[in-house]
Coordinates of N, CA and C in Angstrom, one line a residue:
E1 N 0.8 -1.2 0.0 CA 0.0 0.0 0.0 C 0.9 1.2 0.0
V2 N 0.5 2.2 -0.9 CA 1.3 3.4 -1.0 C 1.0 4.3 0.3
Q3 N 2.1 4.8 0.8 CA 2.0 5.7 1.9 C 2.9 7.0 1.6
L4 N 2.3 8.1 2.0 CA 3.0 9.4 1.8 C 3.2 10.1 3.1
V5 N 4.3 10.6 3.4 CA 4.6 11.2 4.6 C 5.3 12.6 4.3
E6 N 4.6 13.6 4.8 CA 5.1 15.0 4.6 C 5.9 15.4 5.8
S7 N 6.8 16.3 5.6 CA 7.6 16.9 6.7 C 8.0 18.3 6.3
G8 N 8.5 19.1 7.3 CA 9.1 20.4 7.0 C 8.2 21.6 7.3
G9 N 7.0 21.4 7.7 CA 6.1 22.5 8.0 C 6.5 23.2 9.3
G10 N 6.0 24.4 9.6 CA 6.3 25.1 10.8 C 5.8 26.5 10.7
L11 N 6.3 27.3 11.6 CA 6.0 28.7 11.7 C 7.2 29.5 11.1
V12 N 6.8 30.4 10.2 CA 7.8 31.2 9.5 C 7.3 32.7 9.4
R13 N 8.2 33.6 9.4 CA 7.8 35.0 9.3 C 7.6 35.4 7.8
P14 N 6.8 36.3 7.5 CA 6.6 36.8 6.1 C 7.9 37.1 5.5
G15 N 8.1 36.6 4.3 CA 9.3 36.8 3.5 C 10.3 35.7 3.7
G16 N 10.0 34.8 4.7 CA 10.9 33.7 4.9 C 10.7 32.5 4.0
S17 N 11.4 31.4 4.3 CA 11.4 30.3 3.4 C 11.2 29.0 4.2
L18 N 10.7 28.0 3.6 CA 10.5 26.7 4.1 C 10.7 25.7 3.0
R19 N 11.1 24.5 3.4 CA 11.3 23.4 2.5 C 10.5 22.2 3.0
L20 N 9.5 21.8 2.2 CA 8.7 20.7 2.6 C 9.1 19.4 1.8
S21 N 9.0 18.3 2.5 CA 9.4 17.0 1.8 C 8.3 16.0 1.9
C22 N 8.2 15.2 0.9 CA 7.2 14.1 0.9 C 7.9 12.9 0.4
V23 N 7.8 11.8 1.3 CA 8.4 10.6 1.0 C 7.3 9.5 0.7
L24 N 7.5 8.8 -0.4 CA 6.6 7.8 -0.8 C 7.1 6.4 -0.5
S25 N 6.4 5.6 0.1 CA 6.8 4.2 0.3 C 5.7 3.2 0.0
G26 N 6.0 2.0 -0.1 CA 5.0 0.9 -0.4 C 4.8 0.5 -1.8
D27 N 5.5 1.2 -2.7 CA 5.4 0.9 -4.1 C 6.6 1.5 -4.9
I28 N 6.6 1.3 -6.2 CA 7.7 1.8 -7.0 C 7.6 3.3 -7.2
F29 N 8.5 4.1 -6.6 CA 8.4 5.5 -6.7 C 8.3 6.0 -8.2
D30 N 9.0 5.4 -9.0 CA 9.1 5.8 -10.4 C 7.7 5.7 -11.1
D31 N 6.8 4.9 -10.5 CA 5.5 4.7 -11.2 C 4.5 5.9 -10.9
Y32 N 5.0 6.9 -10.1 CA 4.0 7.9 -9.6 C 4.5 9.3 -9.9
S33 N 3.5 10.1 -10.3 CA 3.7 11.5 -10.3 C 3.2 12.0 -8.9
V34 N 3.9 13.0 -8.4 CA 3.6 13.5 -7.0 C 3.4 15.0 -7.0
A35 N 2.3 15.3 -6.4 CA 1.8 16.7 -6.4 C 1.8 17.2 -5.0
W36 N 1.8 18.6 -4.9 CA 1.5 19.3 -3.7 C 0.2 20.1 -3.8
F37 N -0.6 20.0 -2.8 CA -1.8 20.8 -2.6 C -1.7 21.5 -1.3
R38 N -2.6 22.5 -1.1 CA -2.7 23.1 0.2 C -4.2 23.4 0.5
Q39 N -4.5 23.5 1.7 CA -5.9 23.8 2.1 C -5.9 24.7 3.4
A40 N -6.4 25.9 3.2 CA -6.5 26.8 4.3 C -7.9 26.6 4.9
P41 N -8.0 27.0 6.2 CA -9.3 26.8 6.8 C -10.4 27.5 6.1
G42 N -11.5 26.8 5.9 CA -12.7 27.3 5.2 C -12.5 27.4 3.7
K43 N -11.4 26.9 3.1 CA -11.2 27.1 1.7 C -11.1 25.7 1.1
E44 N -11.2 25.6 -0.3 CA -11.0 24.4 -1.0 C -9.6 24.0 -1.1
R45 N -9.3 22.8 -1.4 CA -7.9 22.3 -1.6 C -7.4 22.9 -2.9
E46 N -6.2 23.5 -2.8 CA -5.7 24.3 -3.9 C -4.4 23.6 -4.5
F47 N -4.3 23.5 -5.8 CA -3.2 22.9 -6.4 C -2.0 23.8 -6.3
I48 N -0.8 23.2 -5.9 CA 0.4 24.0 -5.9 C 1.3 23.6 -7.1
S49 N 1.6 22.3 -7.2 CA 2.5 21.9 -8.3 C 2.5 20.4 -8.3
C50 N 3.0 19.8 -9.4 CA 3.2 18.4 -9.5 C 4.4 18.1 -10.3
F51 N 5.2 17.1 -9.8 CA 6.4 16.6 -10.5 C 6.0 15.3 -11.2
P52 N 6.0 15.3 -12.5 CA 5.6 14.0 -13.2 C 6.7 13.0 -13.2
N53 N 6.3 11.7 -13.4 CA 7.2 10.7 -13.6 C 7.4 10.4 -15.1
Y54 N 7.1 11.3 -15.9 CA 7.3 11.2 -17.4 C 7.7 12.6 -17.8
D55 N 8.1 12.6 -19.1 CA 8.6 13.9 -19.6 C 7.5 14.9 -19.9
A56 N 7.4 15.9 -19.1 CA 6.4 16.9 -19.2 C 6.8 18.2 -18.5
D57 N 6.2 19.3 -18.9 CA 6.4 20.5 -18.2 C 5.9 20.5 -16.7
I58 N 6.5 21.1 -15.8 CA 6.0 21.3 -14.5 C 5.1 22.5 -14.4
E59 N 4.0 22.3 -13.8 CA 3.0 23.4 -13.7 C 3.0 23.8 -12.2
Y60 N 2.7 25.1 -12.1 CA 2.5 25.7 -10.7 C 1.1 26.4 -10.7
G61 N 0.6 26.4 -9.5 CA -0.6 27.3 -9.3 C -0.3 28.7 -9.4
D62 N -1.2 29.5 -9.9 CA -0.9 30.9 -10.1 C -0.4 31.7 -8.9
S63 N -0.9 31.3 -7.7 CA -0.6 32.0 -6.5 C 0.8 31.7 -6.0
V64 N 1.5 30.7 -6.6 CA 2.8 30.4 -6.1 C 3.9 30.5 -7.1
K65 N 3.5 30.8 -8.4 CA 4.5 30.9 -9.4 C 5.6 31.9 -9.1
G66 N 6.8 31.5 -9.3 CA 8.0 32.4 -9.0 C 8.4 32.4 -7.6
R67 N 7.7 31.7 -6.7 CA 8.1 31.7 -5.3 C 8.3 30.2 -4.8
F68 N 7.6 29.3 -5.4 CA 7.7 27.9 -5.0 C 8.4 27.1 -6.1
T69 N 9.2 26.1 -5.7 CA 9.9 25.2 -6.7 C 9.8 23.8 -6.2
I70 N 9.3 23.0 -7.1 CA 9.2 21.5 -6.8 C 10.3 20.8 -7.4
S71 N 10.8 19.8 -6.6 CA 11.9 19.0 -7.1 C 11.7 17.5 -6.7
R72 N 12.4 16.7 -7.4 CA 12.2 15.2 -7.2 C 13.5 14.5 -7.0
D73 N 13.6 13.7 -6.0 CA 14.8 12.9 -5.8 C 14.5 11.4 -5.8
N74 N 14.7 10.8 -7.0 CA 14.3 9.4 -7.1 C 15.0 8.5 -6.2
A75 N 16.3 8.8 -5.9 CA 17.1 8.0 -5.0 C 16.5 7.9 -3.6
K76 N 15.8 8.9 -3.2 CA 15.3 9.0 -1.9 C 13.7 8.8 -1.8
N77 N 13.1 8.5 -3.0 CA 11.7 8.4 -3.1 C 11.0 9.7 -2.5
M78 N 11.5 10.8 -2.9 CA 11.1 12.1 -2.3 C 10.8 13.1 -3.3
V79 N 9.8 13.9 -3.0 CA 9.5 15.1 -3.7 C 9.5 16.3 -2.7
N80 N 10.2 17.3 -3.1 CA 10.4 18.5 -2.2 C 9.7 19.7 -2.8
L81 N 9.3 20.6 -1.9 CA 8.7 21.9 -2.3 C 9.4 23.0 -1.5
Q82 N 10.2 23.7 -2.3 CA 11.0 24.8 -1.7 C 10.1 26.1 -1.8
M83 N 9.8 26.7 -0.7 CA 8.9 27.8 -0.7 C 9.7 29.0 -0.2
T84 N 9.7 30.1 -1.0 CA 10.4 31.3 -0.7 C 9.4 32.5 -0.7
N85 N 9.8 33.6 -0.1 CA 9.0 34.8 0.0 C 7.6 34.5 0.5
L86 N 7.5 33.8 1.6 CA 6.2 33.3 2.1 C 5.4 34.5 2.5
K87 N 4.1 34.4 2.4 CA 3.2 35.4 2.7 C 2.1 34.9 3.7
P88 N 1.5 35.7 4.5 CA 0.5 35.2 5.4 C -0.6 34.4 4.7
E89 N -0.9 34.7 3.5 CA -1.9 34.0 2.8 C -1.5 32.6 2.3
D90 N -0.2 32.3 2.5 CA 0.3 30.9 2.3 C 0.0 30.0 3.5
T91 N -0.5 30.5 4.6 CA -0.8 29.7 5.7 C -1.9 28.7 5.4
A92 N -1.5 27.4 5.6 CA -2.4 26.3 5.2 C -1.8 25.0 5.7
A93 N -2.6 23.9 5.5 CA -2.1 22.6 5.6 C -1.7 22.2 4.2
F94 N -0.4 21.7 4.1 CA 0.1 21.3 2.8 C 0.1 19.8 2.7
Y95 N -0.4 19.3 1.6 CA -0.5 17.8 1.4 C 0.2 17.4 0.2
C96 N 0.9 16.2 0.2 CA 1.3 15.7 -1.1 C 0.4 14.5 -1.5
A97 N 0.3 14.3 -2.8 CA -0.6 13.3 -3.3 C 0.1 12.6 -4.5
A98 N -0.2 11.4 -4.7 CA 0.4 10.6 -5.8 C -0.6 9.9 -6.7
D99 N -0.3 9.9 -7.9 CA -1.0 9.1 -8.9 C -0.2 8.9 -10.1
A100 N -0.8 8.3 -11.1 CA 0.0 8.0 -12.3 C 0.3 9.2 -13.1
V101 N -0.6 10.2 -13.2 CA -0.3 11.4 -14.0 C -0.6 12.6 -13.1
C102 N 0.0 13.7 -13.6 CA -0.2 15.0 -12.9 C -1.5 15.7 -13.4
T103 N -2.3 16.1 -12.5 CA -3.4 16.9 -12.8 C -3.5 18.0 -11.6
D104 N -4.4 19.0 -11.8 CA -4.6 19.9 -10.8 C -5.9 19.7 -10.0
V105 N -6.5 18.5 -10.2 CA -7.7 18.2 -9.6 C -7.5 17.2 -8.4
P106 N -7.8 17.6 -7.2 CA -7.6 16.8 -6.0 C -8.2 15.4 -6.1
T107 N -9.4 15.3 -6.7 CA -10.1 14.0 -6.7 C -9.5 13.0 -7.7
D108 N -8.5 13.5 -8.5 CA -7.8 12.6 -9.4 C -6.7 11.8 -8.8
Y109 N -6.4 12.1 -7.5 CA -5.3 11.5 -6.9 C -5.8 10.4 -5.9
D110 N -5.3 9.2 -6.0 CA -5.7 8.1 -5.1 C -5.0 8.1 -3.8
Y111 N -3.8 8.7 -3.7 CA -3.0 8.6 -2.4 C -2.7 9.9 -1.9
W112 N -2.8 10.1 -0.6 CA -2.6 11.4 0.1 C -1.8 11.1 1.4
G113 N -1.0 12.1 1.7 CA -0.4 12.2 3.0 C -1.3 12.8 4.0
Q114 N -0.8 12.8 5.2 CA -1.6 13.4 6.3 C -1.5 14.9 6.4
G115 N -0.5 15.5 5.8 CA -0.4 16.9 5.7 C 0.6 17.4 6.7
T116 N 1.1 18.6 6.4 CA 2.0 19.3 7.3 C 1.6 20.8 7.3
R117 N 1.6 21.4 8.5 CA 1.0 22.7 8.6 C 2.1 23.8 8.4
V118 N 1.8 24.8 7.6 CA 2.6 25.9 7.4 C 1.9 27.2 7.9
T119 N 2.5 27.9 8.8 CA 1.9 29.1 9.3 C 2.9 30.3 9.1
V120 N 2.4 31.3 8.3 CA 3.2 32.4 8.0 C 2.7 33.6 8.8
S121 N 3.5 34.1 9.8 CA 3.0 35.1 10.7 C 4.2 35.8 11.3
S122 N 4.0 37.1 11.6 CA 5.0 37.8 12.3 C 4.8 37.8 13.8

């Protein structure tokens, strides 16, 4: 069974940076595209980015373009999300999700982590 575990969340001041990590276990990492989503209280789950396991462009949500960077380390079964210039509106629970292909639709993903919380506040 596929399991996803996120780490790296925490409290950061506006303008600061954080690096989130997501480790996949239980299956062949190379078979999965891995995405990051976030959900703020009272809001819908929002697509951040996805790193495909095939040759394709990496997409980012409009609200994070130019500030967040996704990367993939196949040797560690890990996908990272480097977040810079963080803003209070980035405060949310961040989740990684895995499936065969990248989409920006949460319901397309079969596997989800438990989430890691990011709070941006002075």
